[in-house]
Each structure stands twice: as structure tokens, then as C-alpha cells.
Amino acid sequence: MMTTIRGFFVGWLVLLAGQLWAQAPAVLRGRVLDAETHQPIPNAQVGVANNRIGTSTNDDGRFVLNIPPAYARERLTVALLGYRNYSQPLPELPGPELLIALKIAPAALGEVRVAGSVLSIVREAVARIPANYPGRPTRLEGFFRESDEELDRHQYRYLGEAVLKVLKAPYTQPKNDGEIVIKQSRKVDLRLQHKTGLLQEGWYAGPFIPHRFDFVHNRLDFINEADFKNYDYKLADITTYNDRPVYVITFGPKPKNNHADFEGRLYIDQQSYAFLAAEWHRTPTGIRHDFMPRNFEAEVRAYRTEYQFYAGRWHLKSVWYNTVGTGATHVRLRHLVEFLTTAIDTAQGPKPGYIEKAQFRDVFRQNAVRYDSAFWRNYTTLLPPEQLRHALREQERQQQAELLFAAQAAPASTNKSTKSPLWKVLERLRTGSVGSLLPLHATAADLSLSFAPPGSTFLAQAQRQTPARDAAFAGGWFVGSLQLDFTKTLSAYYSARQVRGSFQGQSLEIGATYEHNFNPRHRPILGRIGVAYFNQRVGYDFGTFDNADEGLRVAGTKLNADRISVAVQQFSEGWMPRLGLGVEVTHHLEVVADAGLLLPWRTRSELHLAEESGFFLGRNEVDLALPAAGATVLVNNAPGAAPWSLGRPVLTLGILYRLL
């Protein structure tokens, strides 16, 4: 066990620092400093070939960029808001770390006159989005990192990285969310000794931050015409980017306004009115409006998004997303997600297939993309800051010490799965809603009912005319169906439904299903075969009657409510073989359609009595087999069975939702 843990940590540290150690001739290493203070500059945009490829500096001002041979004679550029643009030919590679000093480019607010209101600047920037941003689909390749950190202990729970293909829809289509493909991934869980709860399985939608927090494409509230009335906009400063003046505009809720969710800063190019960047956070109102897990109370939700110029348009460069809050275990957590564009492709290409695409509800740490060490050795990543590398080294030492003492106390322990039994069940559980079209052979008839249990004062008498019907619908609520997957192909299920309409009743199925995927390389299309036990009751309501007998018992069941409903019903039970098809809509949602054949081994007529007053959870009901003492049912003025019965074929439609 101790060797395993050590391997995880050492391997991960090697991966994080591998770009620094690599001696490949196409690797450029550099550090960006402030020319006056000599302090490292984070988040500086480093580009080659007019930003066709690039990266950003980490918190220590360092970067590593893999240079393909085709770009060896291109120029290197470094740009950052508030600094003069830096450019030079690429140095000979391999070589020592390149030191780059950026000079501040001050711009005084008084040097620029603003015609009209500050809001008019924002409106103009929004109006020019079609001219400043891609009007055709664009493909980005980029680096993704997410982590969970316990703030009080300064310890990381989890660290994951990936290379993403981001398919951006045109910026003229803000409602088109685009696609994400996870090209490669690597991840490590840093809590191997404490994975016993339900909260360790991670956050979903992390790789989608290039779409979720692209505020220009999505027209987030603070640049949306419909929400301008909720915000105040102020010109805070004038800075520069690429030696061009840039408006710095702050925005926040208007006084006494409870509808503005965000507060922050916008950076808008003075000449083109392009949004260059934004940094913002959710207000207390915004946090309340945001969807968060019930077991997580957020304190901070902060974001930063930047864009870069390439081929005449502005493209997404980086996204930073930070959440701080307290979970169900009362531990303060920091969830940090970053994305960095490393290559831009404006050429049109085929869209990814269903199997390739990541899905919004997927948890990144559970993705099945295999780790390829050769790939990562040659890929440009965002270097982790020294603080992160130091924290991981300290955690490795602590884990080794804990494991050593644990091994001395319990030398026979083994490295077993640490997921709780409940979690293992929930991973295999699906719930859903199912509806069935039942064959019902019902003829129009006059029915008379009289029921007076011996020794009781209760009396139910009524006449009804039942309609002719060929079918009845039976449906279940969203939790009306539960399915437990034993394997990827074999499952057991339970389904409860209610007959609705002129006829009423209840049905129950318990069975097993085998599924075979006929389309393994694309969206799964599943052939289904199964068998189930079923029982079905279909009845006709005769009304609700007063009950003055507090000691009324029917078939051993006490019915002492003031009001009791009575129905005549047919009961059937038996086997039902089924054939059908299923289609996976998402990784969590499947639509199914089955055709079954009812093979009853027993049928009978019954009276259904149910309490209709009193607390609803304490109401009793009973099914009394006919014939019974005190009960008389006449069909067209003659004794007989209920004039309806079930047929054989059954059509079932439903949805199944995977819980985890």
C-alpha cells in the first residue's frame, strides 16, 4: 500500500514538472518579469506565429512551450493588460531559460474623453461582437486543470489535468453551447485513506468551462441588454494591451437592486470595442440564485476570462474559475478550474461523434480516457506554481509517515476498494418514469353493486354504466421504476404504475433485462430482452360512501374512516416476456420501448375498498376476492363477472436516469 501511494505522488510530481526537465530540442522555457520590480508576472499571454500556438505564465511567471519545427523561425510575442507588447524572434533551441522583462505602459484616465455614458461603451462592444469574434465554428485545443483543496489544512484532495478539443459555435449563436472532447487526461486522488463518503466523487461539467464562462459568447447578464437596468457601470481607468488603449469598466448592482448576480471589471479595446477580458464574481444574491449542491454552501464564486487576437478575430484564450465553500463535512474547500488555449484552428472539420463527446453531467475524475505518458511528454501545459508542487511534496511525506505507522499497527491490511457499499449501489442504480398501453377488452354494460358486510352497519349500493374500451393507460411517476445494473448488460428492475382514465387500478412488475449494444462505435442503440412477474388490477369506481361503523373489518383489515370508496376490479397475475429497444440520449439518460406478452396464470374479480378520510399516510385499503359474503354484483341485471378483461400484448415506453 505504501509503495502504491508513493508511486502515485512521485509519478504525479514527475508529470507536473516533466516539462521543466525535458531536454527535447523543440521546448522553449521562459520566465516573464516586471522590468522595474523584477517580480514574476502571472497570466501573461505567450504566443508564436501570431498566436496560432501559445500558452500563459503561471503564478511564478514561468512558461513552457513546445515549438513544432514549422514554427522555428516565427516570432515570440508576450502580451498582458497594462504592459507594453513584447516581441522577438524565437531563440535557438534547446537553450537556457529565456528571461523576458515587460515594461508598464501607463495611460491616464484624463487623456481620453468618453462621448456619452459608460453604458454606451458596453452597448457598442456588444453590438460589435459579430465583427470582432468568429462568425464561423472554431476549434480550440487547450489545457485543462481542476483541483480540490482543504483550505484549513492546506492539503489537496484531488488534482486532474486534460487536453481538450473545444468546438466553439459562431459568436452570432449565443444559445449554441458547442462541444467538448477529452483528448487525454491524467488525474490523482490525494485522499486514498479517506474515500469513504458520498462526497468524494467530484464535480461535474468542469471541462465545459470554455463554454460556460465565455461571457462574450453567452452574453452573460452584465453584457446583456435585458439586464443592463440592474447594473451600474463606471469608467475606472484606461490601460493598454498590445500598445493600444483599453477601457477598464467596473460594474455592479444598482443600489437596492436584488436582481444583479455579478460584480466585476470589463476590459474593452478603445478602437475596436472588442471585449479583451473580464474578471467578476457572484454577489450574495448571485450565490443564492446559482445552482449548487444542497450539501455545499458557497462563499466565493469568482471567474476570469481572457481573449487573444488571431486571424482577424478575437478567440478565447483562458478561463479561471474559483469556488470556495463548506461541504456537508464542515470542511472549507477550494475548487479551482483552469483552461488555457494552446492552439487555434479556424478550418472547418467533421463534428465529433457521440462516443467522443464529453457530456455536461459527466464527472471529470470518473472519465475513462486512458493515460498516455508519451503524449504528455510532448504537450504544452500550464506549469503548476511552485506552491502547488511544494504542497504535493509535503503531502507525499505525510502520507508515507501515516502509512508506515498504520502498517506497523495492522500489518495484515490490504489495499481494498475504499468506496462505501452504498456508493457502489448508487453507481448501479437507475430510476425513471414508465408508461404502458394495456389491451383492455371492455364492453358497455349496466353494473349494480350492493355490499353489506355481515355484522356491520356499513352499506354501499350504486349503479354504473361502464364504457366500451379497447385499451387503458398505466403510468408511473419519476420514481415509479427502479433498475439495478449487475453488469453493463444484465439488470433487475421494479416498476409500479397506476391505470388512469375511466378505468383505474394498479400494476406491478419485477423482472430482469439483458441489453446488447448494436452500435458500439456511436450512440448506443440497445436491443433488450427480458422476463417479468406481473400483477395487474383494472377496476371501475362505484363512488364513496359514509361509514358509521368504527369497528368495520373486511378480510381482516380495519376500515374505520368516515368515508370509504368502493370499486369493482379484475385482478391478473403471471409472466410477461419482453422484447424492445433502448437509445442512450446522454450518459445518464436512456429512452426505452418494450413490447410484452401477458401470460396470466390466475385471474379473479375483486372489490377494492379504501379509506378516503383521515391522515393520508395512515389510510388502509383492502382487495376482497369475489364472490364474498354480503357482496352482490349484477351485470345487465344478472349475476356475472366484471365485463372487462386484459388482453395479451403490452406496449411500454419509458425513460431511465442514472443517479451517478
XYZ file of C-alpha atoms in Angstrom:
660
model
C 0.000 0.000 0.000
C 2.771 2.417 0.945
C 4.557 1.679 -2.334
C 1.362 2.342 -4.247
C 0.808 5.722 -2.583
C 4.406 6.715 -3.122
C 4.110 5.767 -6.776
C 1.055 7.980 -7.200
C 2.777 11.012 -5.702
C 6.146 10.568 -7.343
C 4.523 9.857 -10.702
C 2.331 12.897 -10.467
C 5.163 15.202 -9.454
C 7.197 13.891 -12.360
C 4.298 14.630 -14.686
C 3.846 18.142 -13.320
C 7.492 19.003 -13.580
C 8.240 16.923 -16.679
C 8.124 19.916 -18.993
C 10.839 21.566 -16.927
C 13.128 18.533 -17.052
C 12.541 17.613 -20.683
C 15.536 18.157 -22.972
C 13.671 17.940 -26.279
C 15.096 20.486 -28.777
C 11.635 21.924 -29.539
C 10.893 23.067 -25.987
C 11.074 26.757 -25.129
C 11.327 27.621 -21.441
C 10.929 31.159 -20.220
C 10.112 33.489 -17.360
C 8.333 36.822 -17.566
C 9.241 39.549 -15.037
C 8.242 43.144 -14.400
C 11.039 45.331 -15.806
C 11.009 47.658 -12.792
C 10.268 45.427 -9.810
C 11.734 42.201 -11.258
C 8.739 40.376 -9.791
C 7.205 37.463 -11.737
C 4.156 38.291 -13.861
C 1.379 35.662 -13.926
C -1.199 35.206 -16.699
C 0.894 36.846 -19.411
C -0.131 35.595 -22.870
C 2.754 33.953 -24.719
C 2.189 33.358 -28.432
C 4.032 32.157 -31.528
C 3.071 32.618 -35.191
C 0.590 35.398 -34.447
C -0.945 33.355 -31.594
C -1.513 30.222 -33.675
C 0.050 28.368 -30.745
C 0.712 29.642 -27.268
C 0.467 29.364 -23.508
C 0.336 31.570 -20.398
C 2.680 32.159 -17.498
C 1.966 30.541 -14.141
C 1.963 32.274 -10.760
C 5.767 32.236 -10.789
C 5.895 33.924 -14.216
C 7.209 30.766 -15.888
C 6.054 29.053 -19.061
C 6.979 26.102 -21.253
C 6.003 25.993 -24.921
C 6.597 23.161 -27.381
C 7.653 24.611 -30.751
C 6.864 22.488 -33.829
C 9.627 22.558 -36.473
C 7.375 24.505 -38.857
C 7.346 27.445 -36.422
C 11.049 27.513 -35.543
C 11.617 30.812 -37.439
C 8.479 32.580 -36.192
C 8.369 35.443 -33.699
C 7.586 35.120 -30.000
C 5.160 37.649 -28.534
C 4.182 38.336 -24.916
C 1.173 40.480 -24.091
C -0.610 41.500 -20.908
C -3.046 44.214 -19.960
C -1.185 47.248 -18.607
C 2.174 46.343 -20.192
C 3.828 47.149 -23.467
C 3.787 44.441 -26.072
C 6.965 42.326 -26.273
C 8.197 40.623 -29.439
C 11.383 38.893 -30.575
C 12.461 36.080 -32.921
C 12.392 32.645 -31.361
C 15.816 31.798 -29.903
C 17.824 28.771 -30.922
C 16.518 25.652 -29.211
C 17.447 23.984 -26.999
C 18.712 26.800 -24.862
C 18.670 28.283 -21.365
C 15.557 29.727 -19.780
C 14.571 32.867 -21.649
C 14.118 35.901 -19.381
C 11.581 38.467 -20.610
C 11.094 41.850 -18.945
C 7.787 43.608 -19.590
C 7.560 47.372 -19.262
C 4.495 49.060 -17.805
C 2.540 51.175 -20.293
C 0.720 53.765 -18.139
C -2.290 55.544 -19.548
C -4.006 58.314 -17.587
C -7.750 58.492 -17.372
C -7.731 62.157 -18.149
C -6.114 61.580 -21.563
C -9.299 60.047 -23.006
C -12.674 61.651 -23.411
C -15.732 59.442 -23.289
C -18.579 60.510 -25.545
C -21.869 59.554 -23.919
C -22.345 57.266 -20.925
C -20.119 54.405 -19.867
C -23.018 52.075 -20.596
C -22.890 53.247 -24.208
C -19.349 51.821 -24.436
C -20.605 48.439 -23.247
C -23.560 48.594 -25.662
C -21.235 49.385 -28.551
C -18.961 46.483 -27.605
C -21.940 44.134 -27.592
C -23.101 45.462 -30.965
C -19.653 44.757 -32.457
C -19.434 41.144 -31.253
C -20.304 39.781 -34.740
C -17.437 41.801 -36.230
C -14.849 41.107 -33.524
C -15.374 37.399 -32.795
C -15.571 34.308 -35.017
C -18.652 34.129 -37.209
C -17.906 30.512 -38.129
C -17.301 27.400 -35.999
C -13.811 27.355 -34.476
C -11.737 24.571 -32.969
C -9.531 25.255 -29.975
C -7.102 22.871 -28.373
C -6.294 23.603 -24.784
C -5.061 22.506 -21.402
C -7.481 21.910 -18.508
C -6.739 21.572 -14.808
C -9.025 21.160 -11.789
C -8.241 20.635 -8.120
C -9.890 20.382 -4.715
C -8.044 21.797 -1.695
C -8.904 21.755 2.004
C -8.151 25.343 2.965
C -7.779 24.921 6.731
C -5.281 22.077 6.335
C -3.668 23.421 3.151
C -3.935 19.955 1.641
C -5.095 18.929 -1.812
C -7.753 16.254 -2.122
C -7.587 15.791 -5.851
C -5.757 17.030 -8.937
C -6.697 16.366 -12.552
C -5.478 17.585 -15.937
C -6.617 17.070 -19.503
C -6.138 18.155 -23.072
C -9.435 19.318 -24.532
C -10.704 19.864 -28.031
C -13.179 22.728 -27.804
C -15.621 23.201 -30.651
C -16.892 26.779 -30.437
C -20.088 27.748 -32.194
C -20.166 31.104 -34.009
C -20.473 34.061 -31.647
C -23.619 35.045 -33.517
C -25.281 31.946 -31.985
C -25.143 32.515 -28.208
C -27.587 29.690 -27.483
C -25.392 27.089 -29.205
C -23.257 25.559 -26.440
C -20.673 23.850 -28.661
C -18.901 20.563 -27.897
C -16.037 19.254 -25.750
C -13.786 16.267 -26.468
C -11.372 14.988 -23.813
C -8.324 14.085 -25.875
C -6.092 12.987 -22.980
C -6.388 13.062 -19.197
C -4.389 12.337 -16.084
C -5.560 12.555 -12.502
C -4.670 11.516 -8.993
C -6.723 11.241 -5.822
C -4.778 12.559 -2.848
C -7.155 11.189 -0.193
C -6.572 7.468 -0.587
C -7.045 6.888 3.134
C -10.322 8.783 3.479
C -12.517 7.875 0.498
C -15.497 6.509 2.383
C -18.245 9.087 1.945
C -20.552 10.125 -0.864
C -18.908 13.500 -1.441
C -15.523 12.480 -2.836
C -16.584 11.612 -6.357
C -16.063 15.074 -7.780
C -17.709 17.955 -9.622
C -19.419 17.637 -12.952
C -19.155 19.949 -16.020
C -15.560 21.006 -15.247
C -14.243 20.555 -18.822
C -17.110 22.733 -20.091
C -15.721 25.966 -18.627
C -14.540 27.133 -22.114
C -18.251 27.305 -22.952
C -19.826 28.060 -19.558
C -17.716 31.124 -18.740
C -17.127 32.526 -22.213
C -19.072 35.623 -21.202
C -18.982 37.134 -24.703
C -20.449 34.109 -26.429
C -23.051 33.537 -23.718
C -23.947 37.232 -23.311
C -23.857 36.968 -19.543
C -26.073 39.343 -17.573
C -23.582 42.193 -17.342
C -23.364 42.490 -21.160
C -26.984 41.545 -21.848
C -29.373 44.299 -22.914
C -32.211 42.786 -20.899
C -30.202 43.094 -17.662
C -28.497 46.462 -18.091
C -31.217 48.014 -15.913
C -29.874 46.077 -12.906
C -26.251 47.264 -13.133
C -24.201 50.422 -12.642
C -21.221 50.897 -14.996
C -18.273 53.201 -14.227
C -15.087 54.027 -16.105
C -12.378 53.128 -13.596
C -9.199 53.509 -15.636
C -7.509 53.450 -19.017
C -4.833 50.796 -19.521
C -3.176 49.243 -22.589
C -2.997 45.936 -24.387
C -0.729 45.349 -27.366
C 0.170 49.058 -27.125
C -3.477 50.084 -27.673
C -5.639 51.950 -25.138
C -8.191 49.873 -23.248
C -11.219 50.955 -21.214
C -11.398 49.476 -17.708
C -15.075 49.478 -16.715
C -16.387 48.339 -13.362
C -19.909 47.033 -12.973
C -22.070 46.044 -10.019
C -25.645 46.023 -8.737
C -27.572 49.249 -8.632
C -28.492 50.408 -5.105
C -31.287 48.353 -3.558
C -31.292 46.009 -6.546
C -31.684 42.290 -5.802
C -31.587 41.064 -9.396
C -27.931 41.633 -10.325
C -25.948 38.411 -9.860
C -22.453 39.693 -10.728
C -19.868 42.350 -9.911
C -16.518 42.905 -11.572
C -14.465 44.558 -14.332
C -14.598 44.634 -18.122
C -11.625 45.397 -20.408
C -12.682 46.830 -23.775
C -10.358 47.842 -26.620
C -10.864 51.557 -27.286
C -10.511 51.332 -31.076
C -12.308 48.087 -31.978
C -14.616 47.891 -28.928
C -13.651 44.241 -28.525
C -14.016 42.663 -25.086
C -10.446 41.665 -24.190
C -11.121 40.219 -20.745
C -13.346 40.280 -17.699
C -12.940 39.374 -14.062
C -16.052 39.030 -11.967
C -17.637 37.281 -9.009
C -21.119 36.426 -7.863
C -22.785 38.796 -5.449
C -24.518 37.347 -2.360
C -27.722 37.493 -4.409
C -25.952 35.737 -7.278
C -24.742 32.951 -4.998
C -28.297 32.403 -3.798
C -29.526 32.305 -7.399
C -26.800 29.907 -8.525
C -27.433 26.189 -8.640
C -25.197 24.425 -6.117
C -25.374 21.001 -4.450
C -27.516 21.099 -1.330
C -24.600 19.808 0.737
C -22.283 22.666 -0.318
C -22.588 26.252 0.958
C -20.627 28.584 -1.317
C -18.815 31.653 -0.007
C -16.989 32.737 -3.180
C -17.714 32.152 -6.859
C -15.126 34.054 -8.910
C -14.219 33.992 -12.608
C -11.696 35.421 -15.061
C -11.860 35.092 -18.857
C -9.390 36.443 -21.436
C -9.304 36.558 -25.238
C -6.485 36.735 -27.794
C -6.280 38.019 -31.365
C -5.698 35.577 -34.233
C -6.543 35.676 -37.943
C -8.530 38.900 -37.691
C -10.797 37.833 -34.796
C -10.672 37.531 -31.012
C -10.659 33.972 -29.679
C -10.987 32.537 -26.189
C -7.560 32.390 -24.532
C -8.092 31.366 -20.909
C -10.710 30.770 -18.236
C -10.187 30.719 -14.472
C -12.961 29.622 -12.117
C -12.676 29.566 -8.317
C -15.248 28.320 -5.794
C -14.801 28.447 -2.014
C -17.330 26.994 0.386
C -18.149 24.500 3.098
C -19.311 20.968 2.408
C -21.508 18.593 4.384
C -18.463 17.533 6.437
C -17.981 21.185 7.552
C -14.607 21.348 5.781
C -13.799 24.537 3.873
C -12.912 23.612 0.319
C -11.486 25.425 -2.664
C -12.433 24.077 -6.077
C -10.219 25.610 -8.769
C -10.649 25.036 -12.517
C -8.462 26.484 -15.279
C -8.447 26.317 -19.059
C -5.734 27.589 -21.397
C -5.942 27.631 -25.208
C -2.736 26.265 -26.726
C -3.733 26.114 -30.426
C -6.419 27.651 -32.657
C -7.819 26.076 -35.823
C -10.267 28.065 -37.930
C -10.555 25.397 -40.636
C -13.840 23.531 -40.853
C -13.833 19.833 -39.963
C -16.187 16.991 -39.097
C -18.053 17.177 -35.813
C -17.126 14.619 -33.138
C -19.318 11.570 -32.773
C -21.420 10.723 -29.747
C -18.784 8.450 -28.206
C -16.073 11.120 -28.456
C -18.041 13.979 -26.938
C -17.887 14.756 -23.242
C -21.238 15.414 -21.612
C -22.191 18.201 -19.246
C -23.236 15.933 -16.368
C -20.063 13.824 -16.562
C -17.704 13.960 -13.582
C -14.213 14.545 -14.957
C -12.424 12.463 -12.353
C -14.528 9.476 -13.463
C -13.736 9.784 -17.184
C -12.349 6.662 -18.845
C -9.761 8.289 -21.160
C -6.556 6.298 -20.735
C -3.328 7.967 -19.678
C -0.629 8.165 -22.380
C 2.747 9.197 -20.972
C 4.276 9.689 -24.433
C 1.583 12.197 -25.315
C 2.124 14.300 -22.192
C 5.896 14.469 -22.670
C 5.374 16.485 -25.852
C 2.390 18.625 -24.949
C 2.311 22.258 -23.832
C 0.734 22.618 -20.392
C 0.170 25.415 -17.922
C 3.015 24.960 -15.465
C 1.833 24.431 -11.876
C 3.024 27.110 -9.468
C 5.805 26.262 -7.042
C 3.309 26.476 -4.169
C 1.310 23.591 -5.651
C 4.400 21.460 -6.257
C 5.591 22.133 -2.710
C 2.181 21.206 -1.263
C 2.197 17.915 -3.127
C 5.689 17.074 -1.928
C 4.658 17.795 1.686
C 1.552 15.650 1.356
C 3.630 12.811 -0.028
C 5.895 12.865 3.026
C 2.911 12.970 5.389
C 1.119 10.118 3.601
C 4.249 7.972 3.740
C 4.579 8.535 7.508
C 0.902 7.759 8.137
C 1.098 4.592 6.078
C 4.230 3.465 7.894
C 2.569 3.751 11.313
C -0.626 2.152 10.003
C 1.347 -0.769 8.611
C 3.013 -1.359 11.996
C -0.352 -1.326 13.780
C -2.119 -3.545 11.240
C 0.436 -5.390 9.103
C -2.204 -7.653 7.540
C -4.207 -4.841 5.941
C -4.557 -4.845 2.172
C -5.346 -2.233 -0.435
C -9.039 -2.820 -0.925
C -11.613 -0.678 -2.686
C -12.455 2.299 -0.500
C -15.864 3.136 -1.930
C -18.681 2.702 0.527
C -21.210 -0.085 -0.155
C -23.957 2.494 -0.505
C -21.950 4.378 -3.121
C -21.384 1.169 -5.087
C -25.130 0.540 -5.163
C -25.965 4.118 -6.179
C -23.486 3.880 -9.070
C -25.516 0.986 -10.475
C -28.986 2.347 -9.744
C -31.292 3.941 -12.285
C -34.698 5.454 -11.757
C -37.282 6.615 -14.215
C -40.814 7.016 -15.419
C -42.638 4.317 -17.391
C -45.980 4.248 -19.160
C -47.806 1.227 -20.607
C -50.630 0.822 -23.098
C -52.676 -2.099 -21.768
C -55.012 -4.135 -24.004
C -58.411 -3.911 -22.318
C -61.435 -5.765 -23.631
C -64.320 -3.838 -22.084
C -67.941 -3.922 -23.284
C -70.571 -1.354 -22.380
C -72.780 -2.699 -19.575
C -75.047 -1.730 -16.678
C -73.474 -2.702 -13.343
C -75.203 -2.843 -9.981
C -73.286 -3.184 -6.705
C -74.508 -3.953 -3.215
C -72.088 -4.579 -0.366
C -73.173 -5.035 3.261
C -70.557 -6.917 5.312
C -72.146 -9.378 7.781
C -72.367 -7.932 11.301
C -71.735 -4.343 10.148
C -73.918 -1.316 9.536
C -71.832 -0.255 6.507
C -73.757 -0.344 3.214
C -72.587 0.503 -0.309
C -75.164 0.458 -3.098
C -74.742 2.011 -6.546
C -75.394 1.559 -10.242
C -72.987 2.474 -13.020
C -72.807 2.176 -16.793
C -69.326 1.102 -17.829
C -67.992 2.253 -21.214
C -66.572 0.127 -24.003
C -62.792 0.355 -24.238
C -60.014 -1.322 -26.229
C -57.062 -0.068 -24.158
C -56.086 1.618 -20.922
C -53.049 3.679 -19.972
C -50.916 2.847 -16.940
C -48.231 5.315 -15.905
C -45.681 5.796 -13.112
C -44.096 8.846 -11.558
C -40.383 9.577 -11.923
C -39.585 7.109 -9.147
C -42.110 4.605 -10.453
C -39.336 2.470 -11.908
C -36.051 1.369 -10.324
C -33.350 -0.607 -12.116
C -30.189 -2.122 -10.640
C -27.415 -2.898 -13.116
C -25.494 -6.046 -12.153
C -23.274 -5.703 -15.239
C -23.254 -3.463 -18.310
C -25.715 -5.842 -19.960
C -27.725 -7.524 -17.174
C -30.087 -5.751 -14.774
C -33.073 -6.293 -12.495
C -35.941 -3.856 -12.249
C -39.039 -2.971 -10.278
C -41.884 -0.912 -11.748
C -45.153 0.281 -10.184
C -47.808 2.033 -12.268
C -51.359 3.277 -11.955
C -54.142 2.848 -14.500
C -55.663 6.223 -15.324
C -58.851 7.295 -17.088
C -62.336 5.747 -16.987
C -60.868 2.577 -15.528
C -58.450 2.682 -12.601
C -56.106 0.299 -10.855
C -52.520 -0.587 -10.083
C -49.837 -2.703 -11.737
C -46.561 -4.150 -10.542
C -43.629 -5.653 -12.469
C -40.475 -7.292 -11.141
C -38.121 -8.698 -13.729
C -34.724 -8.948 -15.390
C -33.426 -7.417 -18.619
C -30.498 -8.184 -20.895
C -29.249 -5.422 -23.223
C -26.949 -5.717 -26.254
C -25.406 -2.665 -27.921
C -25.863 -2.825 -31.711
C -23.982 0.461 -32.258
C -20.811 0.304 -30.117
C -18.852 2.965 -32.060
C -21.571 5.621 -31.958
C -24.627 6.499 -29.896
C -25.642 3.216 -28.212
C -28.730 1.528 -29.680
C -29.615 -1.332 -27.350
C -31.550 -4.473 -28.080
C -33.493 -5.540 -24.985
C -34.876 -8.914 -23.947
C -36.327 -9.808 -20.572
C -38.938 -11.548 -18.491
C -41.001 -10.281 -15.576
C -43.541 -11.283 -12.989
C -46.581 -9.026 -13.198
C -49.825 -8.416 -11.389
C -52.431 -6.025 -12.706
C -55.675 -4.665 -11.292
C -58.168 -2.828 -13.510
C -61.329 -1.550 -11.846
C -64.292 0.774 -12.154
C -65.149 3.186 -9.359
C -68.618 2.990 -7.776
C -68.183 6.036 -5.566
C -67.528 6.955 -1.918
C -69.868 6.009 0.916
C -70.414 7.126 4.511
C -69.228 4.714 7.196
C -70.659 4.876 10.700
C -69.140 1.560 11.790
C -65.913 2.303 13.679
C -65.236 -1.422 14.053
C -65.591 -2.306 10.361
C -63.231 -5.055 9.263
C -63.048 -6.522 5.763
C -60.867 -9.578 5.137
C -59.087 -8.841 8.418
C -58.301 -5.196 7.547
C -59.734 -2.459 9.755
C -61.567 0.286 7.872
C -62.811 2.843 10.418
C -62.647 6.034 8.313
C -65.766 8.156 7.889
C -65.650 7.791 4.110
C -64.839 4.624 2.138
C -64.591 4.264 -1.642
C -65.634 1.047 -3.396
C -64.665 -0.255 -6.839
C -65.163 -3.479 -8.786
C -61.938 -4.727 -10.366
C -60.324 -7.573 -12.258
C -57.029 -8.991 -10.939
C -54.499 -10.856 -13.094
C -51.003 -12.140 -12.397
C -48.498 -14.169 -14.362
C -45.363 -13.942 -16.515
C -44.530 -11.428 -19.210
C -41.674 -11.995 -21.721
C -40.480 -8.728 -23.329
C -38.548 -7.548 -26.397
C -37.541 -3.959 -27.035
C -35.069 -1.237 -27.949
C -33.242 1.392 -25.933
C -31.435 4.538 -27.079
C -28.888 6.358 -24.914
C -29.747 10.053 -25.025
C -26.926 11.035 -22.647
C -24.581 9.073 -20.396
C -27.239 9.404 -17.693
C -30.462 9.122 -19.695
C -31.863 6.235 -21.757
C -35.178 6.028 -23.615
C -36.674 2.526 -23.846
C -39.579 0.940 -25.705
C -40.630 -2.664 -24.987
C -43.335 -4.964 -26.300
C -44.523 -7.616 -23.840
C -46.914 -10.561 -23.895
C -49.083 -11.132 -20.813
C -49.261 -14.814 -19.829
C -51.568 -14.876 -16.780
C -51.776 -17.944 -14.601
C -54.560 -16.548 -12.392
C -57.419 -14.059 -12.718
C -60.294 -13.144 -10.410
C -62.910 -10.479 -9.684
C -62.480 -8.295 -6.579
C -63.958 -5.464 -4.580
C -61.498 -2.704 -3.762
C -62.263 -0.730 -0.588
C -60.164 2.235 0.532
C -60.362 4.808 3.320
C -60.841 8.318 1.927
C -60.701 10.386 5.133
C -58.141 10.793 7.914
C -54.377 11.292 7.625
C -53.379 10.056 4.153
C -50.331 8.057 5.334
C -52.482 6.126 7.793
C -55.288 5.161 5.420
C -55.992 1.455 4.861
C -57.304 -0.344 1.811
C -58.215 -3.933 1.010
C -58.927 -6.151 -2.011
C -61.767 -8.607 -1.366
C -61.998 -11.599 -3.686
C -65.431 -12.260 -5.193
C -67.772 -13.927 -4.608
C -67.858 -12.792 -0.972
C -70.458 -12.710 1.806
C -72.600 -9.616 1.634
C -71.421 -8.639 -1.862
C -73.622 -8.744 -4.960
C -72.532 -7.637 -8.433
C -75.053 -7.658 -11.293
C -74.106 -7.218 -14.931
C -77.084 -6.174 -17.040
C -79.362 -7.228 -14.155
C -77.841 -10.733 -13.931
C -75.068 -12.133 -11.690
C -71.750 -12.232 -13.535
C -68.092 -11.283 -13.687
C -66.965 -7.745 -14.461
C -67.407 -7.079 -18.212
C -63.765 -6.307 -18.882
C -60.541 -8.263 -19.043
C -56.914 -7.811 -20.060
C -55.617 -8.838 -23.460
C -52.147 -10.188 -24.184
C -49.844 -7.637 -25.914
C -48.479 -4.682 -23.887
C -46.515 -1.678 -25.211
C -44.267 0.094 -22.691
C -42.405 3.395 -23.138
C -40.118 4.921 -20.545
C -37.021 6.845 -19.549
C -34.270 5.626 -17.232
C -31.989 8.068 -15.426
C -28.653 7.009 -13.931
C -28.201 8.547 -10.490
C -24.374 8.835 -10.622
